[in-house]
Amino acid sequence: MNKKINRLLALAALAPLALTACGGGGSQASANGKVGELTVLDYYNNEPDKTHIQKALDKCASELGVTLKRETVPGKDLIQKVLQRSSSRTLPDVLMLDNPDVQEIAATGGLSPLSDYGVNTSGFAQGMLDAATYEGKVYGLAPTANTLGLFYNKEMLAAAGIQPPKTWDELKAAAAKLTTGDRYGLAFSAIATYEGSWQFLPFMWTNGGDETDLKSAKVAESLKLIDDLVASGSASKSVVNWSQADVRDQFAAGKAAMMINGPWQIPSLAKTPTISWEAVQVPVHEAGQIPVAPLGGEVWTVPLTGNKDKQAKAAKLVECITSDENQLALAKERFTVPTRTALAGDYVKAVPQMAAFTDQVSHARSRTGKLGKEWPKAATVMYTAIQLALTDQATPGEAFTRASAG
Amino acid sequence: MPGARRRRGGRERLVQVLFLAPAGLYLVLFFGYPVVKNVLMSMQAYTTRTFFTGEAPWVGLANYATALGSTLFAPAMLNTALFTIGSIVGQFAIGLALASFFRRKFPLSGFLRSMLLLPWLLPLIVSSATWRSILDQDSGVLNAFLRSLGIIQEPVPWLTSPSVALLAVVLVTIWVGIPFNVTILYGGLQEIPEELYEAGAVDGATGWKAFWHITWPNLRPVVSVVLVLGVVYTLKVLDIILGLTNGGPANATQTLAVRSYQESFVNFQFGVGAAFSNILILISLVFAVIYLRLNRRAVDE
């Protein structure tokens, strides 16, 4: 009898092992040189982006003679998915990552540098290369990039008789003048997530502040600007709880005359045709400064799957999707900016609305260029300090010291 | 025939084991493994790299030191306590009032009682997104409503002021928790025999008197179950807070559950995140033990 129980228990114990064995088997198959199918993982799970990206992928796949198996997940789930797949050794052949995450994932050892496959990375915007570089090697390329700018409601500014602001003083004056009744002059996001830090960067960087020295006077000055805007009532106190999508909704509803936001909002702004808008670069502290904004956008990488042939093919796919032709096509469809700097002129000619953003991208910096894996810590300090100042828990001068206490 | 008896005993044992095996296996796989893994993780430098390399160096209690030593620990602990106590008191008081109310049969009472379950059926992501817009300072419905009644002059900064945000989060959690309280307490009230009230009425115990001397003593066992389960459920609330405030403004709504989530899935410090969640589990465990003891006493009686 005991023998039977033992046999049963042994079977029960083996069952999970057998299951994992099945799961792991697939990725090692077909190591004989011929690549039929590549798996792709990205976070463009919403329309219209999903279709635009699919079109670009399909075009490249047919050029390379492979079929694609694409999986899209919501943006906030991507990193968890990547980590799960890393531990079960089922990473996709081609992986899209948000640019500030590339170094974090490259540091796990799960990605392969593009130099292994002879991919030419020259001519790309330096900011994007910085984001994708880990220990001196480039791990991915982005077809297009985005950044932040100042959107303004043309009718409201015309009615108030003011020009789009170029400096902080002009921004404050314009925002104050445009604030009436239940309408605010300016809307931006200062939410307690990385979105809040991202929206603060154009002010901080343009003023010479740096993420490696957050307690500097330059950074405090930038915080004072947005604190003044909220304290004077030119921007809503609700900015501490607004995401960038909320900011767009306020602007689209006519409850804000100007907003800090990115060009990815353009398709949804188009759904409210009654709002006529234009965009300029984010105002600078003193006239003559060059506006430095953060660089957004997604990078395509080649994970280490163990199948050399597939990895090589995947690198070709990354090369193809970032080709000049695809960059321009994707940039036009998605209101993003080509990352190959030489394409800027052609692009602005084709899409004049994007002129300000294209200029802004040429000087834009990546969030992880200096701090790499340490960026999340700095970003947390930043949004905490912003929240402390805007809710009057600390003055702009002491907010960063308090926030970095941990 | 001692041999046959022994064989029969053996077969009985086998049957016992086979009956226990599914439950045992389930417990080990879905409760034992995660708990052990979590405890181990809290003593390792478990980062994104670990997922690829499998290496997680042993660091002993360093993660607990990081968690306990962070400036956010004390506020998060206090917020967890205030949040849990506030939510439970509100849920229970309103739940009991509604349950007593529905004890009387009136037209549409069954329909209304089932409508009360609605907050329970909505996904928390949906309800917190809805509440976020209701509580908006400038354009929220709640402020507009309170202003039209003349209760407030200035809009209340529900989610934007550090001194009000925790209260707002508690109010939404109360709203979410009422259906659970009503359902269980209503069930408990149905168990109290009608004769007790009839006999009480003869002796002059009606209204509040009937509640204190008949309803409350008879409801005690159910009350303890509702409260202890409520505490355990509320301690770990995460989605409502993330949906409403993300732990802000200025960390005013940070709780242990939010800390654990943010350390693990925002900062990728899985070891520190696990340490926070183990502290949370330990607190829950205290209430679970209280619950089991109360249950046992109820059975003994």
XYZ file of C-alpha atoms in Angstrom:
707
model
C 0.000 0.000 0.000
C 2.724 2.429 0.968
C 4.355 1.867 -2.375
C 1.220 3.031 -4.118
C 1.066 6.199 -2.071
C 4.683 6.860 -2.828
C 4.069 6.404 -6.512
C 1.126 8.798 -6.356
C 3.115 11.391 -4.492
C 5.988 11.041 -6.899
C 3.616 11.622 -9.812
C 2.118 14.645 -8.124
C 5.558 16.058 -7.496
C 6.591 15.525 -11.113
C 3.535 17.151 -12.656
C 4.683 20.783 -12.321
C 8.136 19.867 -13.645
C 6.616 18.236 -16.699
C 4.557 21.360 -17.335
C 7.540 23.695 -17.159
C 9.487 21.404 -19.452
C 6.785 21.810 -22.102
C 6.835 25.572 -21.680
C 10.566 25.901 -22.138
C 10.890 23.623 -25.141
C 9.506 25.931 -27.797
C 12.168 28.611 -27.792
C 15.075 26.312 -28.529
C 13.524 24.686 -31.570
C 14.569 25.324 -35.183
C 18.224 26.144 -34.563
C 19.114 24.943 -38.032
C 19.661 28.306 -39.703
C 16.258 28.863 -41.295
C 14.165 31.442 -39.438
C 10.443 31.224 -40.124
C 8.843 33.195 -37.336
C 9.819 35.982 -34.953
C 7.935 36.836 -31.781
C 7.366 40.509 -30.955
C 6.291 42.099 -27.665
C 5.264 45.750 -27.342
C 2.836 48.011 -25.488
C 0.998 49.650 -28.406
C -2.229 47.979 -27.360
C -4.538 50.887 -28.228
C -5.739 52.136 -31.582
C -4.644 53.881 -33.721
C -1.036 53.160 -32.645
C -1.569 49.409 -32.658
C -2.427 49.389 -36.361
C 0.267 51.889 -37.352
C 2.958 49.779 -35.700
C 1.485 46.575 -37.142
C 1.724 48.030 -40.631
C 5.377 48.958 -40.173
C 6.180 45.561 -38.684
C 4.381 43.698 -41.460
C 6.226 45.628 -44.123
C 9.599 44.769 -42.585
C 8.610 41.150 -42.028
C 7.762 40.655 -45.684
C 11.051 42.291 -46.699
C 12.922 39.889 -44.434
C 10.825 36.884 -45.414
C 9.613 36.038 -41.918
C 6.227 35.873 -40.259
C 5.584 37.715 -37.002
C 3.770 36.650 -33.884
C 3.039 39.889 -32.086
C 1.772 40.343 -28.570
C 0.693 43.710 -27.157
C 0.213 44.395 -23.442
C -0.894 47.533 -21.568
C 2.004 49.935 -20.927
C 2.036 49.518 -17.180
C 2.262 45.719 -17.454
C 5.153 45.544 -19.887
C 8.042 45.445 -17.393
C 6.346 42.810 -15.255
C 5.766 40.761 -18.383
C 9.414 41.139 -19.411
C 10.608 40.043 -15.961
C 8.320 37.000 -15.971
C 9.513 36.050 -19.434
C 13.145 36.547 -18.367
C 12.809 34.057 -15.543
C 10.971 31.490 -17.678
C 13.477 31.989 -20.535
C 10.722 32.872 -22.990
C 11.714 36.407 -23.973
C 10.431 37.465 -27.387
C 12.793 37.785 -30.353
C 12.033 41.493 -30.678
C 11.158 43.523 -27.607
C 9.934 47.101 -27.433
C 10.852 49.045 -24.285
C 10.072 52.565 -23.115
C 13.416 54.366 -23.439
C 14.049 54.996 -19.695
C 13.675 51.256 -19.033
C 16.263 50.091 -21.558
C 19.286 50.389 -19.275
C 17.465 48.704 -16.406
C 16.656 45.704 -18.596
C 20.054 45.732 -20.341
C 21.650 45.560 -16.875
C 19.856 42.270 -16.193
C 21.891 40.730 -18.998
C 18.747 39.871 -20.945
C 19.455 42.004 -24.031
C 22.129 41.793 -26.703
C 24.024 44.863 -27.978
C 23.192 45.836 -31.559
C 26.924 46.020 -32.410
C 26.916 42.189 -32.251
C 24.924 42.235 -35.478
C 26.720 45.122 -37.172
C 23.755 47.489 -36.935
C 24.768 51.037 -37.851
C 23.629 53.429 -35.112
C 25.099 56.662 -36.494
C 22.902 59.608 -37.374
C 20.395 58.991 -34.605
C 19.469 61.699 -32.082
C 22.098 61.600 -29.344
C 19.502 61.685 -26.554
C 17.887 58.496 -27.799
C 21.243 56.743 -28.145
C 22.144 57.828 -24.581
C 18.951 56.252 -23.301
C 19.664 52.974 -25.087
C 23.344 52.781 -24.175
C 24.491 50.602 -21.298
C 28.182 50.237 -20.448
C 29.215 51.780 -23.739
C 27.063 49.606 -25.994
C 23.843 50.495 -27.808
C 21.049 48.028 -27.053
C 18.212 49.385 -29.138
C 16.953 51.934 -31.636
C 13.793 54.013 -31.795
C 12.098 54.915 -35.087
C 10.531 58.071 -33.645
C 10.633 60.157 -30.494
C 8.363 62.553 -28.658
C 8.834 65.342 -26.148
C 6.921 68.105 -24.402
C 5.798 71.482 -25.662
C 3.426 74.288 -24.755
C 0.025 73.962 -26.411
C -2.106 77.082 -26.485
C -5.687 77.828 -27.412
C -5.441 80.258 -30.329
C -8.798 81.938 -29.795
C -8.271 82.514 -26.083
C -4.838 84.051 -26.606
C -6.104 86.206 -29.458
C -9.062 87.380 -27.356
C -6.703 88.353 -24.534
C -4.380 89.998 -27.044
C -1.262 88.076 -26.069
C 1.471 86.257 -27.930
C 2.477 82.718 -26.965
C 4.940 83.112 -24.049
C 8.637 82.525 -24.646
C 10.054 83.159 -21.164
C 9.013 82.273 -17.626
C 7.974 85.864 -16.919
C 5.858 85.937 -20.054
C 4.405 82.539 -19.104
C 3.394 83.813 -15.652
C 1.917 87.011 -17.047
C 0.049 85.189 -19.814
C -1.280 82.518 -17.449
C -2.491 85.167 -15.005
C -4.192 87.153 -17.743
C -5.839 84.080 -19.269
C -7.282 82.945 -15.937
C -10.958 83.875 -15.728
C -13.965 82.409 -13.954
C -13.651 78.653 -14.081
C -10.849 78.740 -16.635
C -7.187 78.456 -15.702
C -4.352 80.031 -17.648
C -2.176 76.938 -17.642
C -2.530 73.212 -17.013
C 0.241 70.687 -16.428
C 0.718 67.416 -14.593
C 2.430 67.301 -11.187
C 1.044 63.900 -10.217
C 2.838 61.598 -7.766
C 4.189 59.336 -10.520
C 7.047 59.551 -13.009
C 4.682 61.536 -15.230
C 4.947 64.406 -12.745
C 8.765 64.281 -12.842
C 8.778 64.114 -16.643
C 6.680 67.264 -16.913
C 9.049 69.127 -14.573
C 12.154 68.297 -16.624
C 11.805 70.959 -19.372
C 11.815 73.716 -16.740
C 14.603 72.150 -14.703
C 16.933 71.303 -17.583
C 16.407 74.523 -19.493
C 17.362 76.439 -16.348
C 20.591 74.434 -16.014
C 19.347 72.162 -13.229
C 20.578 68.595 -13.224
C 19.279 65.276 -11.931
C 22.675 64.542 -10.385
C 22.371 67.611 -8.132
C 18.721 68.045 -7.224
C 19.425 70.276 -4.229
C 20.899 73.021 -6.423
C 19.490 76.542 -6.605
C 18.771 76.069 -10.337
C 16.403 73.210 -9.590
C 14.743 75.129 -6.754
C 14.174 78.105 -9.098
C 12.335 75.862 -11.548
C 10.196 74.480 -8.756
C 9.439 78.023 -7.618
C 8.097 78.806 -11.087
C 5.457 76.097 -11.036
C 4.760 76.724 -7.349
C 4.097 80.404 -8.140
C 1.783 79.419 -10.980
C -0.318 77.277 -8.640
C -0.127 79.644 -5.637
C -1.258 82.600 -7.744
C -4.220 80.624 -9.013
C -3.072 80.656 -12.647
C -2.982 76.858 -12.521
C -5.370 74.617 -10.619
C -4.356 73.115 -7.286
C -5.584 69.841 -8.822
C -2.411 69.572 -10.894
C -0.997 67.380 -8.080
C -3.528 64.734 -9.064
C -3.700 65.244 -12.826
C -2.153 62.819 -15.266
C -1.193 64.119 -18.698
C -4.449 62.705 -20.070
C -6.372 64.729 -17.453
C -4.424 67.822 -18.508
C -5.464 67.210 -22.124
C -9.108 66.805 -21.049
C -8.985 70.158 -19.235
C -7.506 71.828 -22.306
C -9.965 70.148 -24.666
C -12.860 71.213 -22.437
C -11.682 74.841 -22.647
C -10.919 74.908 -18.921
C -7.262 75.717 -19.524
C -5.931 78.186 -22.064
C -2.470 76.609 -22.267
C -1.024 73.249 -21.343
C 2.283 71.441 -21.121
C 1.828 68.201 -23.041
C 3.193 65.999 -25.781
C 2.311 65.483 -29.437
C 0.803 62.049 -28.722
C -2.264 64.016 -27.542
C -2.831 65.429 -31.024
C -5.076 62.592 -32.293
C -7.390 62.934 -29.280
C -7.369 66.735 -29.515
C -8.545 66.301 -33.086
C -11.758 64.807 -31.671
C -12.608 68.253 -30.297
C -12.417 70.314 -33.502
C -13.915 73.362 -31.765
C -10.585 73.897 -29.982
C -8.050 75.401 -32.349
C -4.563 75.092 -30.964
C -0.933 75.556 -31.802
C 2.212 74.418 -30.027
C 5.457 76.214 -29.198
C 8.566 75.163 -27.316
C 8.438 75.208 -23.524
C 9.291 78.750 -22.279
C 12.837 79.376 -21.066
C 13.941 81.212 -17.924
C 15.754 84.024 -19.732
C 15.497 84.955 -23.387
C 18.266 83.349 -25.418
C 18.411 80.057 -23.455
C 17.964 76.872 -25.464
C 14.938 74.914 -24.285
C 15.961 71.422 -23.179
C 13.079 68.992 -22.886
C 13.007 65.295 -22.038
C 13.028 62.741 -24.817
C 10.207 60.238 -24.927
C 9.661 57.293 -27.191
C 10.042 53.569 -27.466
C 13.145 51.605 -28.314
C 13.201 48.254 -30.118
C 15.679 45.737 -28.711
C 16.921 42.211 -29.345
C 16.694 39.978 -26.242
C 19.118 37.100 -25.700
C 16.934 34.132 -26.543
C 19.739 31.655 -27.152
C 18.833 31.238 -30.822
C 21.616 33.040 -32.719
C 19.868 32.937 -36.118
C 16.679 34.387 -34.751
C 18.591 37.094 -32.870
C 20.368 38.092 -36.074
C 17.054 38.233 -37.927
C 15.523 40.226 -35.075
C 18.346 42.781 -35.357
C 17.522 43.103 -39.060
C 13.916 43.807 -38.097
C 15.033 46.547 -35.681
C 17.195 48.000 -38.444
C 14.285 47.933 -40.879
C 11.726 49.501 -38.558
C 14.126 52.391 -37.886
C 14.958 52.955 -41.559
C 14.463 56.470 -42.979
C 11.364 55.448 -44.879
C 9.699 53.849 -41.855
C 10.699 56.698 -39.558
C 8.956 59.228 -41.776
C 5.891 57.047 -42.241
C 5.501 56.355 -38.521
C 6.254 59.968 -37.572
C 3.521 61.270 -39.895
C 0.943 58.749 -38.734
C 1.656 58.968 -35.032
C 2.633 62.657 -34.602
C 6.082 61.748 -33.368
C 9.487 63.009 -34.504
C 11.975 60.957 -36.588
C 15.043 60.073 -34.499
C 17.403 60.390 -37.470
C 18.230 64.086 -37.199
C 18.779 64.491 -40.954
C 15.083 63.791 -41.557
C 13.859 66.776 -39.505
C 13.637 69.204 -42.465
C 11.589 66.883 -44.678
C 9.349 65.990 -41.793
C 8.468 69.524 -40.737
C 7.707 70.355 -44.371
C 5.220 67.498 -44.466
C 3.732 68.065 -40.983
C 4.077 71.786 -40.072
C 2.096 71.286 -36.821
C 5.068 69.364 -35.496
C 7.646 72.122 -36.054
C 7.989 73.112 -32.393
C 8.273 69.520 -31.241
C 10.832 68.690 -33.909
C 13.022 71.624 -32.792
C 12.545 70.549 -29.221
C 13.631 66.969 -29.965
C 16.897 68.122 -31.526
C 18.030 69.482 -28.114
C 16.155 66.970 -25.991
C 17.871 64.904 -23.333
C 17.155 61.386 -22.191
C 16.133 60.788 -18.596
C 18.556 57.926 -18.060
C 21.521 59.352 -19.995
C 23.369 60.400 -16.845
C 21.950 58.292 -14.043
C 21.121 55.071 -15.855
C 19.590 52.590 -13.419
C 19.557 55.251 -10.688
C 17.007 57.340 -12.598
C 13.888 55.936 -10.841
C 15.275 57.125 -7.482
C 15.892 60.655 -8.774
C 12.471 60.715 -10.445
C 10.829 59.707 -7.159
C 12.637 62.506 -5.311
C 11.501 64.922 -8.019
C 7.800 64.189 -7.908
C 7.846 64.051 -4.120
C 9.519 67.480 -3.919
C 7.064 68.936 -6.434
C 4.140 67.626 -4.399
C 5.602 68.914 -1.124
C 5.964 72.398 -2.613
C 2.617 72.571 -4.422
C 0.698 71.418 -1.337
C 2.532 73.954 0.860
C 4.247 71.290 2.949
C 7.629 72.793 2.082
C 9.005 75.867 0.334
C 10.513 75.324 -3.126
C 13.897 75.939 -1.532
C 13.655 73.132 1.017
C 11.412 70.697 -0.894
C 14.214 68.779 -2.614
C 16.205 68.419 0.610
C 13.172 66.989 2.358
C 12.184 64.741 -0.524
C 15.653 63.246 -0.861
C 15.724 62.288 2.822
C 14.314 58.963 1.591
C -6.933 -12.314 12.522
C -4.653 -9.455 13.421
C -3.299 -9.279 9.846
C -6.670 -8.505 8.276
C -7.416 -5.849 10.840
C -4.132 -4.181 10.166
C -4.830 -4.227 6.463
C -8.219 -2.661 7.058
C -6.557 -0.006 9.223
C -4.058 0.672 6.434
C -6.797 1.105 3.885
C -8.624 3.528 6.153
C -5.458 5.546 6.508
C -5.023 5.619 2.750
C -8.559 6.886 2.314
C -7.919 9.548 4.931
C -4.731 10.629 3.198
C -6.440 10.748 -0.184
C -9.203 12.910 1.218
C -6.677 15.269 2.732
C -4.297 15.306 -0.219
C -6.138 17.748 -2.549
C -6.614 20.332 0.179
C -3.070 19.813 1.443
C -1.570 20.119 -2.024
C -3.608 23.220 -2.702
C -2.496 24.828 0.554
C 1.165 24.029 -0.047
C 1.131 25.249 -3.653
C -0.971 28.379 -3.348
C -0.395 29.489 0.256
C 2.732 27.799 1.536
C 4.945 28.433 -1.466
C 4.136 32.159 -1.914
C 4.537 32.837 1.817
C 7.870 31.019 2.038
C 9.038 32.625 -1.209
C 8.057 36.052 0.082
C 9.945 35.559 3.340
C 13.026 34.383 1.429
C 12.716 37.263 -1.035
C 12.642 39.770 1.811
C 16.082 38.551 2.868
C 17.623 38.720 -0.600
C 18.857 41.520 -2.847
C 16.115 40.676 -5.321
C 16.173 43.028 -8.325
C 15.299 43.015 -12.019
C 18.602 41.255 -12.655
C 17.507 38.308 -10.536
C 14.779 37.439 -13.018
C 17.309 36.827 -15.747
C 20.289 35.415 -13.841
C 18.458 33.756 -10.967
C 21.055 35.248 -8.608
C 19.693 36.906 -5.500
C 22.436 37.443 -2.916
C 21.476 36.826 0.710
C 21.358 40.080 2.675
C 19.806 38.938 5.958
C 17.652 41.620 7.537
C 19.039 44.520 5.487
C 15.772 44.930 3.557
C 13.834 45.169 6.814
C 16.323 47.770 8.039
C 15.759 49.737 4.810
C 11.989 49.468 5.173
C 11.875 50.377 8.868
C 14.521 53.087 8.485
C 12.850 54.903 5.576
C 11.313 58.265 6.463
C 8.049 57.058 4.970
C 7.695 54.081 7.306
C 6.213 55.870 10.328
C 3.752 57.964 8.265
C 2.754 54.884 6.250
C 2.175 52.931 9.458
C 0.061 55.744 10.937
C -1.872 56.144 7.678
C -2.504 52.388 7.541
C -3.931 52.510 11.073
C -6.071 55.612 10.451
C -7.228 54.312 7.084
C -8.177 50.891 8.460
C -9.900 52.143 11.616
C -11.735 54.931 9.779
C -12.909 52.648 6.987
C -14.018 49.862 9.316
C -15.927 52.128 11.717
C -17.715 53.827 8.810
C -18.486 50.628 6.913
C -19.739 48.865 10.013
C -21.890 51.682 11.365
C -23.558 52.390 8.032
C -23.738 48.665 7.206
C -25.474 47.858 10.496
C -27.885 50.764 10.130
C -28.848 49.649 6.627
C -29.110 45.996 7.634
C -31.463 46.902 10.513
C -33.441 49.086 8.149
C -33.889 46.270 5.624
C -35.004 43.907 8.374
C -38.424 45.466 8.066
C -40.225 44.308 4.989
C -41.509 47.097 2.777
C -42.331 47.373 -0.918
C -39.236 47.016 -3.097
C -37.021 46.206 -0.073
C -35.605 43.137 -1.802
C -34.835 45.127 -4.947
C -33.208 47.967 -3.015
C -31.134 45.534 -0.990
C -29.788 43.931 -4.146
C -29.032 47.376 -5.595
C -26.882 47.978 -2.521
C -24.538 45.266 -3.755
C -23.633 47.348 -6.791
C -20.410 48.881 -5.403
C -19.235 45.343 -4.705
C -19.815 44.238 -8.273
C -17.953 47.114 -9.933
C -14.269 46.562 -10.672
C -12.270 48.716 -8.245
C -10.396 50.349 -11.126
C -13.708 51.594 -12.507
C -15.076 52.814 -9.199
C -11.885 54.611 -8.221
C -11.669 56.336 -11.616
C -15.283 57.436 -11.216
C -14.710 58.678 -7.683
C -11.633 60.552 -8.832
C -13.766 62.649 -11.127
C -16.542 63.002 -8.536
C -14.022 64.313 -5.997
C -12.243 66.705 -8.382
C -11.744 70.044 -6.673
C -12.831 72.325 -9.512
C -15.266 70.352 -11.611
C -16.232 67.453 -9.335
C -19.905 66.663 -8.773
C -19.534 66.391 -5.000
C -18.216 69.925 -4.510
C -20.870 71.311 -6.861
C -23.548 69.458 -4.877
C -22.283 70.614 -1.463
C -22.022 74.178 -2.745
C -25.549 74.193 -4.120
C -26.807 73.075 -0.697
C -24.844 75.885 0.906
C -22.882 73.462 3.111
C -19.551 74.749 1.863
C -18.513 78.090 0.398
C -15.087 77.143 -0.973
C -14.530 73.874 -2.880
C -13.084 71.098 -0.693
C -9.654 69.963 -1.966
C -10.629 66.292 -1.583
C -7.695 64.713 -3.384
C -5.321 67.662 -3.627
C -4.721 68.641 -0.012
C -2.553 66.403 2.185
C -4.843 67.065 5.145
C -8.031 65.946 3.376
C -6.865 63.237 0.954
C -6.755 60.411 3.502
C -10.320 61.240 4.557
C -11.425 61.153 0.915
C -9.787 57.758 0.409
C -11.471 56.486 3.588
C -14.869 57.712 2.355
C -14.505 55.812 -0.912
C -13.347 52.680 0.920
C -16.399 52.922 3.173
C -18.610 53.104 0.087
C -16.909 50.004 -1.337
C -17.170 48.105 1.975
C -20.811 48.777 2.831
C -22.277 45.919 0.716
C -20.087 43.329 2.465
C -21.135 44.610 5.900
C -24.828 44.840 5.008
C -24.914 41.353 3.511
C -23.300 39.567 6.451
C -25.054 41.619 9.133
C -28.429 41.208 7.412
C -27.845 37.459 7.422
C -27.050 37.646 11.135
C -30.190 39.646 11.849
C -32.336 37.057 10.056
C -31.042 34.443 12.497
C -32.466 36.255 15.539
C -35.830 34.644 16.347
C -38.829 36.947 16.026
C -40.220 35.626 19.337
C -37.477 37.415 21.256
C -38.704 40.751 19.973
C -42.308 39.832 20.652
C -41.433 38.825 24.210
C -39.308 41.964 24.615
C -42.134 44.164 23.363
C -44.397 42.749 26.066
C -41.806 43.814 28.656
C -41.554 47.268 27.081
C -38.358 46.772 25.075
C -38.981 48.451 21.733
C -36.922 50.653 19.428
C -33.449 51.415 20.805
C -34.056 49.286 23.880
C -34.847 46.278 21.727
C -31.687 46.898 19.728
C -29.420 47.095 22.793
C -30.927 44.221 24.749
C -31.977 41.802 21.988
C -30.352 42.581 18.646
C -26.828 43.492 19.771
C -26.178 40.534 22.148
C -27.510 38.059 19.592
C -25.533 39.589 16.776
C -22.184 39.604 18.628
C -20.649 36.502 16.958
C -21.497 37.821 13.487
C -20.183 41.266 14.398
C -16.792 39.880 15.389
C -16.518 37.993 12.101
C -17.451 41.076 10.068
C -14.997 43.298 11.916
C -12.014 40.961 11.788
C -12.500 40.070 8.124
C -13.086 43.753 7.383
C -9.784 44.690 9.030
C -7.853 42.061 7.081
C -9.460 43.142 3.791
C -8.927 46.838 4.471
C -5.295 46.571 5.585
C -4.291 45.361 2.162
C -6.357 47.826 0.081
C -4.200 49.002 -2.798
C -6.230 49.600 -5.971
C -8.489 52.251 -4.449
C -5.542 54.310 -3.192
C -3.533 53.912 -6.393
C -6.580 54.833 -8.452
C -7.447 57.897 -6.396
C -4.152 59.465 -5.324
C -1.185 57.181 -6.088
C -0.084 57.633 -2.479
C -0.027 61.425 -2.864
C -0.465 64.313 -2.494
C 2.939 64.685 -0.860
C 2.757 61.087 0.423
C -0.373 61.854 2.461
C -2.030 58.551 1.520
C 0.970 56.236 1.684
C 0.089 52.991 3.453
C 2.113 49.822 3.964
C 0.364 48.216 0.990
C 1.216 51.167 -1.267
C 4.830 51.166 -0.045
C 5.119 47.460 -0.817
C 3.705 47.930 -4.306
C 5.850 50.955 -5.122
C 9.092 49.429 -3.846
C 8.494 46.256 -5.867
C 6.896 47.407 -9.081
C 7.945 51.047 -9.403
C 11.450 51.027 -7.909
C 12.101 47.343 -8.761
C 13.435 46.720 -5.205
C 11.604 43.438 -4.812
C 13.433 42.565 -1.570
C 12.376 45.768 0.181
C 8.866 45.412 -1.246
C 8.682 41.885 0.162
C 9.840 43.181 3.559
C 6.997 45.730 3.584
C 4.462 43.087 2.592
C 5.703 40.713 5.294
C 5.210 43.405 7.910
C 1.683 43.784 6.539
C 1.125 40.023 6.625
C 2.294 39.937 10.238
C -0.251 42.591 11.212
C -2.995 40.706 9.339
C -1.907 37.537 11.103
C -2.597 39.097 14.513
C -6.168 39.777 13.446
C -6.484 36.336 11.865
C -5.487 34.755 15.178
C -8.051 36.902 17.004
C -10.636 35.759 14.471
C -9.790 32.074 14.942
C -9.916 32.404 18.740
C -13.279 34.169 18.617
C -14.554 31.475 16.267
C -13.372 28.701 18.539
C -15.016 30.323 21.535
C -18.250 30.598 19.561
C -18.067 26.881 18.727
C -17.273 25.987 22.360
C -20.287 27.922 23.551
